[in-house]
Short mmCIF file of C-alpha atoms and ligand atoms in Angstrom, two decimals:
data_model
loop_
_atom_site.label_atom_id
_atom_site.label_comp_id
_atom_site.label_asym_id
_atom_site.label_seq_id
_atom_site.Cartn_x
_atom_site.Cartn_y
_atom_site.Cartn_z
CA MET P 627 60.22 130.20 134.51
CA SER P 628 62.91 131.23 133.21
CA LEU P 629 67.23 131.56 132.84
CA ILE P 630 69.01 133.26 135.01
CA ALA P 631 72.46 134.19 135.72
CA GLU P 632 73.92 134.38 139.51
CA ASN P 633 76.85 136.31 140.17
CA ILE P 634 78.60 134.56 136.92
CA GLY P 635 82.15 136.09 135.71
CA PHE P 636 84.15 134.86 132.55
CA TRP P 637 87.79 135.52 131.82
CA TYR P 638 90.07 133.80 128.65
CA GLU P 639 93.20 134.48 130.36
CA LYS P 640 93.64 134.11 133.85
CA ASN P 641 92.06 136.36 136.03
CA ASN P 642 91.62 139.23 133.10
CA TRP P 643 87.71 139.38 133.82
CA LEU P 644 86.01 140.05 130.65
CA PHE P 645 82.85 140.53 133.02
CA GLN P 646 82.23 139.68 137.02
CA ASN P 647 79.29 139.47 138.91
CA VAL P 648 76.20 139.46 136.69
CA ASN P 649 72.98 138.75 137.57
CA PHE P 650 70.31 138.83 134.77
CA GLU P 651 66.83 137.04 134.33
CA LEU P 652 64.74 136.40 131.44
CA LYS P 653 61.69 135.65 131.71
CA ARG P 654 59.76 133.32 129.31
CA GLY P 655 57.67 135.25 126.81
CA GLU P 656 59.81 138.26 127.55
CA VAL P 657 62.23 139.66 124.63
CA VAL P 658 65.34 141.63 125.72
CA GLY P 659 68.12 143.35 124.26
CA ILE P 660 71.61 143.49 124.51
CA SER P 661 74.04 146.92 124.13
CA GLY P 662 77.41 147.53 123.93
CA TYR P 663 80.33 148.50 122.23
CA SER P 664 82.33 145.69 119.90
CA GLY P 665 84.55 143.57 122.53
CA CYS P 666 82.76 144.27 125.93
CA GLY P 667 82.22 140.86 125.95
CA LYS P 668 78.31 140.64 124.38
CA SER P 669 78.96 137.14 122.67
CA THR P 670 81.08 135.46 125.92
CA PHE P 671 78.09 136.56 127.93
CA ALA P 672 75.64 135.33 125.14
CA LYS P 673 77.73 131.42 124.86
CA VAL P 674 77.45 131.23 129.12
CA MET P 675 74.67 131.65 128.69
CA ALA P 676 73.43 129.87 126.39
CA ASN P 677 75.53 127.09 128.20
CA TYR P 678 78.22 126.75 124.64
CA LEU P 679 81.14 128.18 127.66
CA SER P 680 80.60 127.57 131.60
CA PRO P 681 81.42 130.20 133.77
CA ILE P 682 84.15 131.09 135.68
CA ALA P 683 82.25 132.11 138.74
CA GLY P 684 78.54 131.98 139.43
CA ARG P 685 76.09 129.63 137.27
CA VAL P 686 73.32 129.92 135.03
CA VAL P 687 69.75 128.32 135.95
CA VAL P 688 67.47 127.33 133.46
CA ASP P 689 63.56 126.96 134.60
CA ASN P 690 65.31 126.16 138.03
CA LYS P 691 67.62 123.92 137.19
CA ALA P 692 71.08 123.09 136.30
CA PHE P 693 72.05 122.10 132.58
CA VAL P 694 72.24 118.70 132.15
CA LYS P 695 74.90 117.15 129.95
CA GLY P 696 74.11 115.31 126.72
CA SER P 697 70.69 116.28 126.25
CA TYR P 698 68.76 118.85 123.71
CA GLN P 699 69.39 122.00 124.94
CA PRO P 700 66.58 124.68 125.78
CA VAL P 701 68.80 127.31 124.81
CA GLN P 702 69.95 128.21 121.26
CA MET P 703 72.03 130.13 119.79
CA ILE P 704 71.74 131.91 116.22
CA TYR P 705 75.03 133.48 115.29
CA GLN P 706 75.45 136.84 112.62
CA HIS P 707 77.12 134.32 110.50
CA PRO P 708 75.14 131.49 109.33
CA GLU P 709 78.11 129.71 107.55
CA LYS P 710 79.93 129.21 110.68
CA ALA P 711 76.95 127.15 112.52
CA LEU P 712 76.67 125.07 109.85
CA ASN P 713 78.52 121.52 108.60
CA PRO P 714 79.44 122.72 105.28
CA LYS P 715 80.01 118.93 103.74
CA TRP P 716 75.56 118.44 105.06
CA ARG P 717 73.37 119.29 102.98
CA MET P 718 70.66 122.17 103.89
CA TYR P 719 67.50 118.98 104.67
CA ARG P 720 70.50 117.17 106.79
CA SER P 721 70.98 120.73 109.15
CA LEU P 722 67.79 121.65 109.44
CA THR P 723 66.37 118.37 110.85
CA GLU P 724 69.47 117.37 112.68
CA SER P 725 67.30 117.74 116.11
CA TYR P 726 63.86 117.59 115.38
CA GLN P 727 61.08 117.16 111.98
CA PRO P 728 59.93 121.67 111.34
CA ASP P 729 55.98 121.25 110.29
CA GLN P 730 55.17 123.29 107.21
CA GLU P 731 53.66 125.56 108.89
CA ILE P 732 56.98 127.13 110.60
CA LEU P 733 59.10 126.71 106.92
CA ASP P 734 56.32 128.15 105.18
CA ARG P 735 56.66 130.72 107.52
CA PHE P 736 60.41 132.10 107.21
CA GLY P 737 60.19 131.24 103.45
CA ILE P 738 62.44 127.90 103.32
CA ARG P 739 62.10 126.48 99.56
CA GLU P 740 61.85 122.78 99.73
CA GLU P 741 64.32 123.02 96.11
CA TRP P 742 67.44 124.79 98.92
CA TYR P 743 66.58 121.11 100.54
CA HIS P 744 69.53 119.10 98.50
CA ARG P 745 72.07 122.21 98.39
CA TYR P 746 74.85 122.86 100.07
CA PRO P 747 75.62 125.91 101.90
CA VAL P 748 78.23 127.09 99.81
CA GLU P 749 74.72 126.65 97.27
CA ILE P 750 72.31 129.43 99.29
CA SER P 751 72.41 133.10 100.19
CA GLY P 752 73.63 134.23 103.26
CA GLY P 753 70.09 135.56 103.85
CA GLU P 754 68.64 131.68 103.36
CA MET P 755 70.94 129.85 104.91
CA GLN P 756 69.71 131.77 108.26
CA ARG P 757 66.18 131.34 107.86
CA PHE P 758 67.58 127.53 108.03
CA CYS P 759 69.36 128.38 111.55
CA ILE P 760 66.31 130.11 112.55
CA VAL P 761 63.71 127.20 111.94
CA ARG P 762 67.02 125.05 113.22
CA ALA P 763 66.37 126.08 116.82
CA LEU P 764 63.09 126.58 117.49
CA ALA P 765 62.79 122.56 118.17
CA PRO P 766 59.74 122.46 121.09
CA GLU P 767 62.31 121.25 123.81
CA THR P 768 63.83 125.06 123.19
CA LYS P 769 62.78 127.71 125.55
CA PHE P 770 65.21 130.78 125.24
CA LEU P 771 67.11 131.83 122.24
CA ILE P 772 69.53 133.84 122.30
CA ALA P 773 70.23 136.12 118.45
CA ASP P 774 73.71 137.43 118.38
CA GLU P 775 73.81 140.27 115.68
CA MET P 776 71.45 137.84 113.69
CA THR P 777 70.24 140.11 111.08
CA THR P 778 73.46 142.24 110.77
CA MET P 779 74.09 140.62 106.97
CA LEU P 780 70.43 141.38 105.97
CA ASP P 781 69.37 143.80 104.49
CA ALA P 782 66.34 146.30 106.06
CA VAL P 783 63.62 144.52 104.18
CA THR P 784 64.51 140.81 105.07
CA GLN P 785 65.64 141.77 108.44
CA ALA P 786 61.98 143.25 109.03
CA LYS P 787 60.32 139.83 108.04
CA ILE P 788 62.41 138.14 109.95
CA TRP P 789 62.03 139.58 113.15
CA LYS P 790 58.07 139.92 112.93
CA GLU P 791 58.23 136.06 112.77
CA LEU P 792 60.64 135.23 115.25
CA ILE P 793 58.82 137.71 117.64
CA LYS P 794 55.61 136.08 117.13
CA ILE P 795 56.56 132.76 117.49
CA CYS P 796 58.19 133.42 120.67
CA ARG P 797 54.87 135.46 121.86
CA GLU P 798 53.28 132.43 121.12
CA ARG P 799 55.22 129.63 121.97
CA ASN P 800 56.20 132.01 125.30
CA LEU P 801 59.88 131.90 124.51
CA GLY P 802 62.27 134.04 126.09
CA LEU P 803 64.62 136.17 123.19
CA MET P 804 67.42 138.30 124.09
CA ILE P 805 68.75 140.21 121.33
CA ILE P 806 72.08 140.49 121.01
CA SER P 807 73.08 144.19 118.62
CA HIS P 808 75.27 146.99 117.87
CA GLU P 809 71.78 148.55 116.11
CA THR P 810 70.38 150.63 119.01
CA GLU P 811 67.40 151.28 116.81
CA LEU P 812 66.88 147.83 116.25
CA LEU P 813 66.82 147.08 119.92
CA ALA P 814 64.70 149.93 121.06
CA LYS P 815 61.68 148.76 117.71
CA LEU P 816 61.95 145.10 119.00
CA CYS P 817 62.46 144.69 122.55
CA ASP P 818 60.80 145.32 126.01
CA ARG P 819 63.79 145.85 128.20
CA ILE P 820 67.26 146.57 127.07
CA LEU P 821 71.00 146.62 128.86
CA SER P 822 74.16 146.53 128.27
CA VAL P 823 77.51 144.05 129.75
CA GLN P 824 78.16 146.82 131.68
CA GLU P 825 74.52 147.74 133.31
CA MET P 826 74.52 143.98 134.67
CA GLN P 827 77.62 143.80 136.21
CA CYS P 828 76.06 146.53 138.91
CA GLY P 829 73.75 144.32 139.63
CA VAL P 830 70.09 143.83 139.03
N1 ATP T 1545 88.29 132.26 122.70
C1 ATP T 1545 88.59 133.81 123.17
N2 ATP T 1545 89.82 133.44 123.62
C2 ATP T 1545 90.57 134.88 123.88
N3 ATP T 1545 90.04 136.18 123.56
C3 ATP T 1545 88.72 135.97 123.43
C4 ATP T 1545 87.99 135.14 122.70
N4 ATP T 1545 86.81 135.72 121.91
C5 ATP T 1545 86.74 136.55 122.68
N5 ATP T 1545 88.08 137.23 123.29
C6 ATP T 1545 88.36 138.51 123.68
O1 ATP T 1545 86.86 138.46 124.24
C7 ATP T 1545 86.89 140.20 124.29
C8 ATP T 1545 84.80 140.52 124.09
O2 ATP T 1545 85.15 139.19 122.78
P1 ATP T 1545 83.17 139.08 122.58
O3 ATP T 1545 83.14 138.45 121.37
O4 ATP T 1545 82.41 138.89 124.06
O5 ATP T 1545 83.02 140.96 122.13
P2 ATP T 1545 81.61 141.27 121.75
O6 ATP T 1545 81.25 142.40 122.75
O7 ATP T 1545 80.64 140.40 121.34
O8 ATP T 1545 82.25 142.71 120.70
P3 ATP T 1545 81.52 142.66 118.81
O9 ATP T 1545 80.39 143.24 119.22
O10 ATP T 1545 82.67 142.67 117.95
O11 ATP T 1545 80.77 141.20 118.28
C9 ATP T 1545 87.67 140.92 123.49
O12 ATP T 1545 88.29 141.17 123.23
C10 ATP T 1545 87.67 139.34 122.88
O13 ATP T 1545 89.13 140.28 121.64
MG1 MG T 1546 79.30 139.75 118.83
#
């Protein structure tokens, strides 16, 4: 079972291709790193793989199926700025439980405290907010996770703790994990293999 890009291409400005003929496979249980210079199209590639944007050429297939509109998305994304991914008018508990009811074990693993539940996003720290976004993305229906510069805003100790837990969960649940980062050392430490958007265009 895997998340597959078949010859995908994307542009924002007509015919000005950001990437083209990209072939890529993320298998369940695998951790793959995506590297590349700023502006090369990593976040755009992530959004196409997560079905937030439709490819202009080619297609993305999840476990042999195209994406189904209106149902829970099996590919979930976690962003660099959690505050942009949360509704500022919702208390944290509402965002946390929007798609499923996380059990106590997973809340404990990410150190989420009950006293944060009733707060609004502006009333907790960036690192605390990011933990909510991670748990929220880990619904039972999630099969693949894409982390786009997920820990760039966090200190080294918090970063290490969060990655350790997330990778453990991905291995336990057999989830495919794509880690996008410009920090090559971080990718080297966490990933089974590392690719750049450019490399994928040559065809894998
Ligand atoms: N909505 C948009 N409309 C037009 N151009 C866009 C849009 N979003 C991104 N771009 C452009 O597409 C290119 C790739 O952007 P993208 O965010 O995918 O890069 P990135 O590799 O993630 O960069 P970074 O490492 O800085 O996050 C950039 O030149 C950017 O300016
Ligand atoms: Mg980006």
